[in-house]
Tab-separated table of C-alpha atoms and ligand atoms in Angstrom:
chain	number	residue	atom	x	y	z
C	867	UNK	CA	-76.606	-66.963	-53.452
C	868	UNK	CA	-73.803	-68.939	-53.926
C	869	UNK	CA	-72.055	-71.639	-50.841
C	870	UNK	CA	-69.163	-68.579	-50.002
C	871	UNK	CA	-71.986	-65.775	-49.519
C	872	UNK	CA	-74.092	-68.539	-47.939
C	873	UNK	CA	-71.025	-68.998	-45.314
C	874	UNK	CA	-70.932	-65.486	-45.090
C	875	UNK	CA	-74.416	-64.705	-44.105
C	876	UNK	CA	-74.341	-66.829	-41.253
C	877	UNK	CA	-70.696	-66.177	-40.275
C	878	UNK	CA	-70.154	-62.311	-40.804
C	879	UNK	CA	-66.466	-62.436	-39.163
C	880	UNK	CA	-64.996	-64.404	-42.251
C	881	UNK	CA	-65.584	-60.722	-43.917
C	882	UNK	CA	-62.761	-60.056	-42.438
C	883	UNK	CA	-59.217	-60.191	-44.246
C	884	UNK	CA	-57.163	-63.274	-44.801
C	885	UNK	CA	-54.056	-61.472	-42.662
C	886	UNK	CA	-56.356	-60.691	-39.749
C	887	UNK	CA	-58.313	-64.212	-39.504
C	888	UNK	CA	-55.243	-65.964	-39.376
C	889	UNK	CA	-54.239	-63.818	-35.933
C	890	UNK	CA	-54.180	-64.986	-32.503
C	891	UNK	CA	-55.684	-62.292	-30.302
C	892	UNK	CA	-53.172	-61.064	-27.451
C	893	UNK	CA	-53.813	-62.251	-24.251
C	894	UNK	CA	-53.558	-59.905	-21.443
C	895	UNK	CA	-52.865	-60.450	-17.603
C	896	UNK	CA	-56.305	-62.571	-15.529
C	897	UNK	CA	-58.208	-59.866	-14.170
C	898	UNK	CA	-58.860	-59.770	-10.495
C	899	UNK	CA	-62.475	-59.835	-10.713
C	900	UNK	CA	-62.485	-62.910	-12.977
C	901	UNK	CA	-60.577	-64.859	-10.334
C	902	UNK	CA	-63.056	-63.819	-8.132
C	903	UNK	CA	-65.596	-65.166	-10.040
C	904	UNK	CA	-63.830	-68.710	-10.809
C	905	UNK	CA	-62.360	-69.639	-8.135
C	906	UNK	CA	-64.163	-67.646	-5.174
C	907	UNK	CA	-61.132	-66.486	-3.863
C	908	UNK	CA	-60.722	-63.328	-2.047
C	909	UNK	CA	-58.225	-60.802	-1.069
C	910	UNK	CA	-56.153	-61.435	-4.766
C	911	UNK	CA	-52.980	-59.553	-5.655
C	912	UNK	CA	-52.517	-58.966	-9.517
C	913	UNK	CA	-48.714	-59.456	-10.131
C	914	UNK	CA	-49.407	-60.321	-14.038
C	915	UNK	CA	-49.473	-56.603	-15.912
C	916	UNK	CA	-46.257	-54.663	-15.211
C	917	UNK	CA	-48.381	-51.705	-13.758
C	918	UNK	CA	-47.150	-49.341	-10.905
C	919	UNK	CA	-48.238	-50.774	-7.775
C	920	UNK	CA	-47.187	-47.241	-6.897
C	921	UNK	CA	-49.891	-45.654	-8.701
C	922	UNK	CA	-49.633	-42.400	-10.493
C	923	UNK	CA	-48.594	-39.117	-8.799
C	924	UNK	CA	-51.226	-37.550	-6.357
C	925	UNK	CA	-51.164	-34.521	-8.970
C	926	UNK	CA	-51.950	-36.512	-11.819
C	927	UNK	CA	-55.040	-37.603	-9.594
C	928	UNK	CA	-55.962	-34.316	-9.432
C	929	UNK	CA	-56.348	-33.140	-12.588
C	930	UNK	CA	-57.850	-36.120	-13.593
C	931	UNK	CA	-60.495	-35.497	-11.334
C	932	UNK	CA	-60.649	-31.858	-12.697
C	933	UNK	CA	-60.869	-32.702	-16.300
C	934	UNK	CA	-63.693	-34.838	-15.873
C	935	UNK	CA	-65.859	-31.792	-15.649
C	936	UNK	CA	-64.850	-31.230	-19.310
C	937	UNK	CA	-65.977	-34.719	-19.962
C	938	UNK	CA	-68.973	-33.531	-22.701
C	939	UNK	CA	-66.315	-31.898	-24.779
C	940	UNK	CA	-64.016	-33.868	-27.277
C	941	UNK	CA	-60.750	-33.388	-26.268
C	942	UNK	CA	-58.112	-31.195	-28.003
C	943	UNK	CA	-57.348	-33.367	-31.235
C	944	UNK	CA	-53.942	-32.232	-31.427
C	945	UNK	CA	-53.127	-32.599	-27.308
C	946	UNK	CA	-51.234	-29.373	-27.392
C	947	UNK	CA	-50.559	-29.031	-24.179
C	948	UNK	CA	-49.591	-32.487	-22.998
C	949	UNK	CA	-47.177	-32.554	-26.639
C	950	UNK	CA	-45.568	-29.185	-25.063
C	951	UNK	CA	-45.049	-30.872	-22.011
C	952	UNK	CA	-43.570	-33.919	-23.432
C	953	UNK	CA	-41.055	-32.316	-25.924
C	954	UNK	CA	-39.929	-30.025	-23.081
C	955	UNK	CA	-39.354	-32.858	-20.744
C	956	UNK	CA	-37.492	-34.972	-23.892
C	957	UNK	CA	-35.865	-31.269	-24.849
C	958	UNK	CA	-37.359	-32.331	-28.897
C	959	UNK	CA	-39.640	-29.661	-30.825
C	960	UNK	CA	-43.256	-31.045	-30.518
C	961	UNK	CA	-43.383	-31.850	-33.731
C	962	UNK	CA	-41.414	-35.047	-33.255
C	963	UNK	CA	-44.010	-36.208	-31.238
C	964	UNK	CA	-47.234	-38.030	-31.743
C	965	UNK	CA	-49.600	-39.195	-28.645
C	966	UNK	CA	-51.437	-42.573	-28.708
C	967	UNK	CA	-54.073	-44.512	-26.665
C	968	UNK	CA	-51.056	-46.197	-24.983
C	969	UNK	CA	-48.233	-47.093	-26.972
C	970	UNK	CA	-49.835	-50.181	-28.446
C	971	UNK	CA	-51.491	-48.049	-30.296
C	972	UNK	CA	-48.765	-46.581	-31.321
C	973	UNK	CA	-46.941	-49.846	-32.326
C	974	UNK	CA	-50.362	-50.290	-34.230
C	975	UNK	CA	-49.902	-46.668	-36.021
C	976	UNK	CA	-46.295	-47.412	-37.287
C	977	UNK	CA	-47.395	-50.936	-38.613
C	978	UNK	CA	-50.865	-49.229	-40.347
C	979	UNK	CA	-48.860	-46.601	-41.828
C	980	UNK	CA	-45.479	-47.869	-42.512
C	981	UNK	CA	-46.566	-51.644	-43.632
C	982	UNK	CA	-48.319	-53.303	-46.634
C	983	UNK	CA	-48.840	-56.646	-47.655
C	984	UNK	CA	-45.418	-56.153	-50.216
C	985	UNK	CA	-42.915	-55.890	-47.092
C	986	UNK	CA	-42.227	-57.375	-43.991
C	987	UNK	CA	-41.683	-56.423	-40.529
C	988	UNK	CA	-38.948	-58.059	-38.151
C	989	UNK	CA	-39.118	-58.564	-34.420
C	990	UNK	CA	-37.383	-61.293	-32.153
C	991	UNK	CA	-38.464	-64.422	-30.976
C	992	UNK	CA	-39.733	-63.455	-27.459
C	993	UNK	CA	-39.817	-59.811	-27.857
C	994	UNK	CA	-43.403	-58.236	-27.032
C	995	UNK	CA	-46.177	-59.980	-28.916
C	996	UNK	CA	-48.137	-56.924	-30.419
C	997	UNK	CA	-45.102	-56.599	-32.809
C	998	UNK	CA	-46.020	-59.903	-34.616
C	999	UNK	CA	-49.473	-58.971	-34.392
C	1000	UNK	CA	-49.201	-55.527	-36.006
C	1001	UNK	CA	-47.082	-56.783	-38.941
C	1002	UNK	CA	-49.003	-59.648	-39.828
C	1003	UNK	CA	-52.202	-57.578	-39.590
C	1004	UNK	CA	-51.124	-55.447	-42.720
C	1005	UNK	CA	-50.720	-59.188	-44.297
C	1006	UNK	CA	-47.242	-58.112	-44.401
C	1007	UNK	CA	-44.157	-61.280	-43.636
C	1008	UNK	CA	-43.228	-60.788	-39.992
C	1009	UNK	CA	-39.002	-62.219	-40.019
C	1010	UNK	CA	-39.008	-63.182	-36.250
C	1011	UNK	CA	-35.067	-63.569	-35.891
C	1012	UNK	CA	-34.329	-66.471	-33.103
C	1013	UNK	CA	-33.051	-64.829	-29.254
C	1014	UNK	CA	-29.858	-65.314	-27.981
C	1015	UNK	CA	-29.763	-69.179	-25.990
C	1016	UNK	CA	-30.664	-69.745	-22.663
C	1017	UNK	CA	-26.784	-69.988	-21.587
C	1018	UNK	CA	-26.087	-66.231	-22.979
C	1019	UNK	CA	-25.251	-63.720	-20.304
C	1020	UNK	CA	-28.784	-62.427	-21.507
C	1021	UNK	CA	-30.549	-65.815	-22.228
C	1022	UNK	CA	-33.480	-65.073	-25.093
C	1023	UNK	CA	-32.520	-61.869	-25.044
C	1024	UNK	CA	-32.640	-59.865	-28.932
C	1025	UNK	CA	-29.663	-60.715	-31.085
C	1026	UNK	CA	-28.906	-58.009	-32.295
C	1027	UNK	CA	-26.135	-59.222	-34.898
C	1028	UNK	CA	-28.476	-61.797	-36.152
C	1029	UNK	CA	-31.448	-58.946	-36.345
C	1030	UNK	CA	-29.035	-57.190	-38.769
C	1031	UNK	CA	-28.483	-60.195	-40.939
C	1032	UNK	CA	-32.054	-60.826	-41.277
C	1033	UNK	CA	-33.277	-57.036	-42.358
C	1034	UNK	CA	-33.967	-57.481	-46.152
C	1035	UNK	CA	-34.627	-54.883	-48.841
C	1036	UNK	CA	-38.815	-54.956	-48.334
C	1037	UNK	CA	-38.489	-54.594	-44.499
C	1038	UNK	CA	-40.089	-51.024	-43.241
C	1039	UNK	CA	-40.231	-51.953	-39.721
C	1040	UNK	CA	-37.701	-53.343	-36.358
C	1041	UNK	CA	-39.311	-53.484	-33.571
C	1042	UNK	CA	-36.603	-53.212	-30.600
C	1043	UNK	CA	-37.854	-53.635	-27.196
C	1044	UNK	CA	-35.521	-52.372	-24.652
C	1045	UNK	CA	-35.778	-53.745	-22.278
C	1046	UNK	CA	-38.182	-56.577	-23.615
C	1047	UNK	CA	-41.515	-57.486	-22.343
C	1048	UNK	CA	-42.085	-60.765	-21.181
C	1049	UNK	CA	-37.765	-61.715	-20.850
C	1050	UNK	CA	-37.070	-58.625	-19.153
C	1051	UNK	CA	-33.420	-58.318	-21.167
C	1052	UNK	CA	-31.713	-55.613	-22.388
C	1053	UNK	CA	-29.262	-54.676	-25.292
C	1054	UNK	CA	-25.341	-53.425	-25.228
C	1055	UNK	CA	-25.973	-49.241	-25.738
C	1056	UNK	CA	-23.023	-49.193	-27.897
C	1057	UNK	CA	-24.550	-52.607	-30.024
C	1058	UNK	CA	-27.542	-51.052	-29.989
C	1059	UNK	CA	-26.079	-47.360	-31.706
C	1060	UNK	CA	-23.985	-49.791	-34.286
C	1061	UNK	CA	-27.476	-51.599	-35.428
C	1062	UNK	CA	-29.032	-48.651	-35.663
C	1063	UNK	CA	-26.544	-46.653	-37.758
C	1064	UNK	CA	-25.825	-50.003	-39.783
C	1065	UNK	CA	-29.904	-50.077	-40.585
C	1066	UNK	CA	-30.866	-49.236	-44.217
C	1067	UNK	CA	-32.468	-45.419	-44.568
C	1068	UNK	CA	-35.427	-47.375	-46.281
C	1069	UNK	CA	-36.125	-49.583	-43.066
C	1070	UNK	CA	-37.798	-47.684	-39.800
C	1071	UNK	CA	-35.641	-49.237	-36.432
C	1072	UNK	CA	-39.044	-48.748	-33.389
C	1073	UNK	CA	-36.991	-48.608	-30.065
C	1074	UNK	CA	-39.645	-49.695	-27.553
C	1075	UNK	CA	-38.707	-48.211	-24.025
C	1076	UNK	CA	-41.711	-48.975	-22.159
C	1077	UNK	CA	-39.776	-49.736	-18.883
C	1078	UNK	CA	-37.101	-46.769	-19.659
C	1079	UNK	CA	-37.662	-45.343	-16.153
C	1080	UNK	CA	-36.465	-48.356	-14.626
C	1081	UNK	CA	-34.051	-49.842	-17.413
C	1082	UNK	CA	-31.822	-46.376	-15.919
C	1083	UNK	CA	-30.937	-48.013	-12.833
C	1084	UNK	CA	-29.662	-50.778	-14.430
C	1085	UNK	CA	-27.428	-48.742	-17.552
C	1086	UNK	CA	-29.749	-49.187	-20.155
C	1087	UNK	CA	-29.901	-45.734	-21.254
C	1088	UNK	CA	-32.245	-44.422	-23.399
C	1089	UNK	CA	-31.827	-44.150	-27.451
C	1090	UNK	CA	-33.295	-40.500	-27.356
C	1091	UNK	CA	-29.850	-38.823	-27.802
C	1092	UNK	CA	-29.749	-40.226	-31.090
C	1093	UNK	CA	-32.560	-39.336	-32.552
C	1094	UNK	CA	-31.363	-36.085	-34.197
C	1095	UNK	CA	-28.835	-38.122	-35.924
C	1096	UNK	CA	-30.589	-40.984	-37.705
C	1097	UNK	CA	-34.416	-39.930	-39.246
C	1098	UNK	CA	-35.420	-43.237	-39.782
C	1099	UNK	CA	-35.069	-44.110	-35.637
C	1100	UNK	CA	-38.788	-43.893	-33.446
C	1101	UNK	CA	-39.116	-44.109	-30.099
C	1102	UNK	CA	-41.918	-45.339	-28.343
C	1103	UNK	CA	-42.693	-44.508	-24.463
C	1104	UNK	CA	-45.536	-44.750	-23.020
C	1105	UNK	CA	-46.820	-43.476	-19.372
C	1106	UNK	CA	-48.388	-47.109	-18.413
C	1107	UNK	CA	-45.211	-47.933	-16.820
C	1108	UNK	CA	-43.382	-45.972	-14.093
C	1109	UNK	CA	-45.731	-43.195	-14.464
C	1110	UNK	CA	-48.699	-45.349	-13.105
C	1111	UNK	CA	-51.362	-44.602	-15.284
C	1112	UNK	CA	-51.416	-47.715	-17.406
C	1113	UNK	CA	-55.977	-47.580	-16.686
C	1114	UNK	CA	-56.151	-43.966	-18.899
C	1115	UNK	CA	-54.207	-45.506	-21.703
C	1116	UNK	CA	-51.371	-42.710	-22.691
C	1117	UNK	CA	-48.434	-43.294	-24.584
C	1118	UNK	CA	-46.036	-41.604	-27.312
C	1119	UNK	CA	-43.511	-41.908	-29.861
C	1120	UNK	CA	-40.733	-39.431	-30.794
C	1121	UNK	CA	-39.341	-39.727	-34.272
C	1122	UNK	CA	-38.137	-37.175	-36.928
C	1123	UNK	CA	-41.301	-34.537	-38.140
C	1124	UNK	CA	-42.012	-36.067	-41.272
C	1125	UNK	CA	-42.939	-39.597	-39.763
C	1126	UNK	CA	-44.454	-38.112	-37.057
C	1127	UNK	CA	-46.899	-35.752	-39.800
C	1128	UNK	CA	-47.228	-39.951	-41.667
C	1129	UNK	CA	-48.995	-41.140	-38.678
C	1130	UNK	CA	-50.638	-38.161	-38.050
C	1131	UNK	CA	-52.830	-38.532	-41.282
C	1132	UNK	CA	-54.117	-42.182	-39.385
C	1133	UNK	CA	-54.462	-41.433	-35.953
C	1134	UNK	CA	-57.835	-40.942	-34.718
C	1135	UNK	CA	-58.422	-37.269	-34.135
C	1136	UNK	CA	-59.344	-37.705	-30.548
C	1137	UNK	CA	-57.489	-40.997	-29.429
C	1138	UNK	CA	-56.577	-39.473	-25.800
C	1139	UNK	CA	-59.038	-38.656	-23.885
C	1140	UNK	CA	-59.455	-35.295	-21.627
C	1141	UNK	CA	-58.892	-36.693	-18.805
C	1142	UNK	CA	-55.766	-38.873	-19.676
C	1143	UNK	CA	-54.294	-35.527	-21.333
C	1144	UNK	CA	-54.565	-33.650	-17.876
C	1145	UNK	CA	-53.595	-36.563	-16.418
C	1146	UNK	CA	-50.502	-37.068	-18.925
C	1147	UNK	CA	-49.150	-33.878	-18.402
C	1148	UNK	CA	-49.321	-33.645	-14.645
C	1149	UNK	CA	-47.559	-37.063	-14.272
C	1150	UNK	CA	-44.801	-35.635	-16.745
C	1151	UNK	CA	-44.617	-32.718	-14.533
C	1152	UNK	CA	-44.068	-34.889	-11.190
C	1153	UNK	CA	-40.369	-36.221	-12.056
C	1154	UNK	CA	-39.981	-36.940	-8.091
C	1155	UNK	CA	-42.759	-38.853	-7.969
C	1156	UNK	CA	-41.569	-41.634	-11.139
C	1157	UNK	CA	-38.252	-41.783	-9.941
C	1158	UNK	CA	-39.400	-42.909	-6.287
C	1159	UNK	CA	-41.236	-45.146	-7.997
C	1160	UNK	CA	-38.279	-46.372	-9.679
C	1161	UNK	CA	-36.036	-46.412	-6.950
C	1162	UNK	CA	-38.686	-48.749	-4.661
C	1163	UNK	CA	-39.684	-51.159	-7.661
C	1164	UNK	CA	-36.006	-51.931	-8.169
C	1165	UNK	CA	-34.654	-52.082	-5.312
C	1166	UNK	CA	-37.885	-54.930	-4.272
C	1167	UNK	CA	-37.081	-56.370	-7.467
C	1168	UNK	CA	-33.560	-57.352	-6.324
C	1169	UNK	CA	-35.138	-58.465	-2.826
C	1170	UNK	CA	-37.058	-60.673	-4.756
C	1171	UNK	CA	-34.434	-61.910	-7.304
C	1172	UNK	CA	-32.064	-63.084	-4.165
C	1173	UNK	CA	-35.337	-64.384	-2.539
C	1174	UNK	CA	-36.512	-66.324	-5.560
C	1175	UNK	CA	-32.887	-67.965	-6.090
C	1176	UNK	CA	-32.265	-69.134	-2.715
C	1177	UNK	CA	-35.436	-70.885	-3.237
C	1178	UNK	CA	-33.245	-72.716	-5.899
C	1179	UNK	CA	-35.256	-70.762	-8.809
C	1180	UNK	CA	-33.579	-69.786	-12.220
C	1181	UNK	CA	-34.084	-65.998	-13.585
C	1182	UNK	CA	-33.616	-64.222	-16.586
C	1183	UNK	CA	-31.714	-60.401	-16.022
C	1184	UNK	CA	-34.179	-57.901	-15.586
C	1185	UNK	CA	-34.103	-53.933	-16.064
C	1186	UNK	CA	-38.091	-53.928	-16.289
C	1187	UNK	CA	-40.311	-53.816	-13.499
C	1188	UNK	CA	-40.654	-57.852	-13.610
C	1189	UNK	CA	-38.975	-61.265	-13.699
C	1190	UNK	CA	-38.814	-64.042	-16.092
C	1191	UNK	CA	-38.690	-67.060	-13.482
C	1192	UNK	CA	-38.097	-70.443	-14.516
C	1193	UNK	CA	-39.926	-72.484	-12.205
C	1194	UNK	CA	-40.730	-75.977	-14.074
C	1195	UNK	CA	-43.946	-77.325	-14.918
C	1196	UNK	CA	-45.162	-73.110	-15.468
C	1197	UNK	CA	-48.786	-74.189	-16.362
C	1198	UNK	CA	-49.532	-75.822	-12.726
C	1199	UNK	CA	-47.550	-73.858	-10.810
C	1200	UNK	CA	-49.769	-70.857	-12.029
C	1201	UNK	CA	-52.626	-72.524	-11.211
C	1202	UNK	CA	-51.831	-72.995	-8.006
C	1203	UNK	CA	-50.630	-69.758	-7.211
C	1204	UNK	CA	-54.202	-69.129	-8.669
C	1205	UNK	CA	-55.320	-70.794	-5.757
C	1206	UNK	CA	-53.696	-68.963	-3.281
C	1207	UNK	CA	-54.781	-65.671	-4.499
C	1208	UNK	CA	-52.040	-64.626	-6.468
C	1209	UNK	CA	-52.204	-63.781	-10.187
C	1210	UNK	CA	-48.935	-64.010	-12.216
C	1211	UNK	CA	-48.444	-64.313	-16.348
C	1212	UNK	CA	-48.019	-67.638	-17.793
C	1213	UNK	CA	-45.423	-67.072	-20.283
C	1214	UNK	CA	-46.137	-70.161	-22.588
C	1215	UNK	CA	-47.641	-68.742	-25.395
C	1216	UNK	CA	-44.321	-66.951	-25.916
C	1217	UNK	CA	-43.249	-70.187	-25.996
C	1218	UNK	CA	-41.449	-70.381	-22.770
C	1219	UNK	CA	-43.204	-72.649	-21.058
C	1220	UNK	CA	-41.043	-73.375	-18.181
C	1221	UNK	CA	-41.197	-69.817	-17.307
C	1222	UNK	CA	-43.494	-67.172	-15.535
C	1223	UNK	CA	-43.253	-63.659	-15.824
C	1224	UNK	CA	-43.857	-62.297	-12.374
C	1225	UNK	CA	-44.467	-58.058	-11.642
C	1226	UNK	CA	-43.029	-56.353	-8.910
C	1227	UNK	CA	-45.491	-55.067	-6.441
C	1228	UNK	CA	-45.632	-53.686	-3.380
C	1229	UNK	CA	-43.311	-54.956	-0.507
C	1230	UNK	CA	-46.542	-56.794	1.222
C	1231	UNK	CA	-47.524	-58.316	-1.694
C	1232	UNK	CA	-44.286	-59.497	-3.154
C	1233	UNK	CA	-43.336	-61.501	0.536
C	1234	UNK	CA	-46.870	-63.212	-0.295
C	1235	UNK	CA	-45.700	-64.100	-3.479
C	1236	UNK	CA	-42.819	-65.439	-2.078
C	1237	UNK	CA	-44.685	-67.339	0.703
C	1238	UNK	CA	-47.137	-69.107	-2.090
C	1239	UNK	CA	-44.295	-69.478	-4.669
C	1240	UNK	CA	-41.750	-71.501	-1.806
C	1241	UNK	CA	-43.723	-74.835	-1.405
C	1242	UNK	CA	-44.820	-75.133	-5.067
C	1243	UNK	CA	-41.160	-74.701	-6.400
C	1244	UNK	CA	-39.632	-77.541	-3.938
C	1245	UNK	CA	-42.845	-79.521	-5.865
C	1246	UNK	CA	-42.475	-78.446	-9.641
O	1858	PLP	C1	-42.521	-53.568	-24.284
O	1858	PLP	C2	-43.915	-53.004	-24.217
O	1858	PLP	N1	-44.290	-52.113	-25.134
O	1858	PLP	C3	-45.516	-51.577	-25.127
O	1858	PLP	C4	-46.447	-51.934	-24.175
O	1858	PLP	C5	-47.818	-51.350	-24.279
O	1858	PLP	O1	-48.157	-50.578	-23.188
O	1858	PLP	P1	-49.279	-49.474	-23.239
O	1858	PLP	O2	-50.134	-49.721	-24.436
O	1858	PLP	O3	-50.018	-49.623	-21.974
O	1858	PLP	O4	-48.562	-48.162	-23.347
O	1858	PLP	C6	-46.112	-52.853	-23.191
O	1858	PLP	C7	-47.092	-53.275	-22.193
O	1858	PLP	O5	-46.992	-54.263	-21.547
O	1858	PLP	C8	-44.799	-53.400	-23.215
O	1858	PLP	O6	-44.419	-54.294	-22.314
């Protein structure tokens, strides 16, 4: 056996592919329990994950609770009924959509099936970081275009006109968040409709509108409308969000048939479960419930943005459920909020290390954000 299958034995992981190895796993949000565990602190609020501190709607609860009597079956492959539901809410035939185990998957679906080592992908600096990951683990070139600067109106927001510049002839994919996730920015809607229409018919443009439900309130519509009119746009939603069910993992992307029917031949027959699928379609069917939610998260949001910047504090725009705070030396002030019980996400590995990306929770829990936050910004 020669020194490489020697290394191999006795470490199986280098088995894996050159394009994987050389990824950085993403890192999500502490976990309350873990904080719990290191630090022996009690009575923690989680601020660090952009979920609903709303929850999902009492009738989504319900059927949840129902389907789990089904829980010995495999669930319908093809999720019928929650498509149906979903195209009639989006008014698009249900062939233009395909379900995922939240819409990462989905971002991982488009990359799997659109993507090969020959191409490249582009994304922008400090757009979401599964889009790097995705490309790069088809060992395809991920073109990450540099954000607008800090003094835009929309400081490291996408540039879109740079985006456009950088799209060469072997790039498939575009990932578009809007609004992004961790900066919380948003793009012009009529920018936005230029890019798209300017986009070669051989590239795929991924709108991302994970925070659509909220982006309304602030005029960042959705690209939906425009779907009929240019086949190689996809639009990714998932129910994570506003809909409050970010634990069952349920998420979707609408795009013309035929791309749809391409990452239909990948997706793993029976990605959403049962119980997310009931769950799914009774969230879709509570509209009241996700615009309440919308309504509240916002209007705290903008409590909090005045709070934060009378404390002296810098912010980027936000139409997500979060804000991009710069508050100085990020690393220690996180640890110290730590400390006082409250979880928030360091934003340095995005490379914004001056920054943390702080969720919108409940009223309660944002003032004690606000009460551990004061002292340690008048220090950083
Ligand atoms: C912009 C964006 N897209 C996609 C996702 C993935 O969400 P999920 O997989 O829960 O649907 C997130 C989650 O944070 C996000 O911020």
């Amino acid at each position: 056996m020669g020194t490489q299958d020697g290394d191999v034995t006795a470490h199986p992981g280098r088995l894996a592919t050159a394009a994987v190895l050389s990824l950085s796993p993403y890192v999500p949000g502490k976990p309350i329990s873990e904080l719990e565990r290191e630090y022996g602190v009690r009575n923690i609020i989680k601020l660090a994950s952009n979920e609903s501190p709303y929850g999902p709607s009492p009738a989504a609860t319900v059927a949840m609770h129902a389907a789990i009597a089904d829980a010995w079956i495999y669930p319908d492959g093809s999720a019928h009924e929650l498509k149906q539901v979903l195209a009639a809410h989006l008014k698009v035939p249900s062939e233009w959509v395909t379900v995922g185990n939240g819409s990462n998957e989905l971002l991982l679906l488009l990359a799997e099936t659109f993507m090969s080592a020959q191409c490249s992908g582009l994304c922008s600096q400090y757009g979401f970081a599964i889009y790097p990951l995705v490309i790069r683990a088809t060992g395809g070139r991920c073109i990450e275009v540099p954000a607008l600067p800090a003094d835009d109106p929309m400081p490291y927001g996408h540039d879109l006109d740079a985006m456009a510049r950088a799209i060469t002839a072997d790039t498939k994919l575009v990932f578009i968040a809007n609004p992004n996730n961790p900066t919380g920015t948003w793009v012009d809607q009529q920018r936005l409709r230029a890019f798209i229409a300017a986009a070669p018919a051989s590239t795929l443009v991924v709108l991302d509108e994970a925070y659509v439900e909220y982006a309304r309130l602030n005029g960042c519509e959705s690209g939906l409308p425009w779907l009929g009119e240019f086949p190689n746009l996809v639009l990714v939603r998932t129910l994570s969000k506003a809909y409050g069910l970010a634990g069952v993992r349920v998420g979707f992307a609408v795009s013309h048939p035929e791309v749809a029917d391409a990452l239909n031949r990948i997706r793993p027959a029976f990605n959403v479960s049962n119980v997310a699928q009931a769950g799914a379609a009774a969230a879709m069917a509570d509209q009241q419930h996700v615009h309440e939610t919308a309504r509240r998260v916002v209007a705290e949001r903008g409590r909090m943005a005045a709070a934060l910047r009378a404390m002296g504090a810098r912010l980027v725009p936000s139409a997500g459920n979060f804000l991009l705070v710069e508050v100085g030396a990020a690393a220690q002030v996180y640890e110290q909020l730590l400390r006082g019980g409250v979880i928030v996400r360091p934003v340095a590995g995005y490379g914004l290390p001056r920054h943390l990306r702080i969720s919108v929770g409940l009223p309660e829990q944002n003032d004690r954000l606000l009460q551990v936050l004061e002292p340690l910004l008048h220090r950083a």
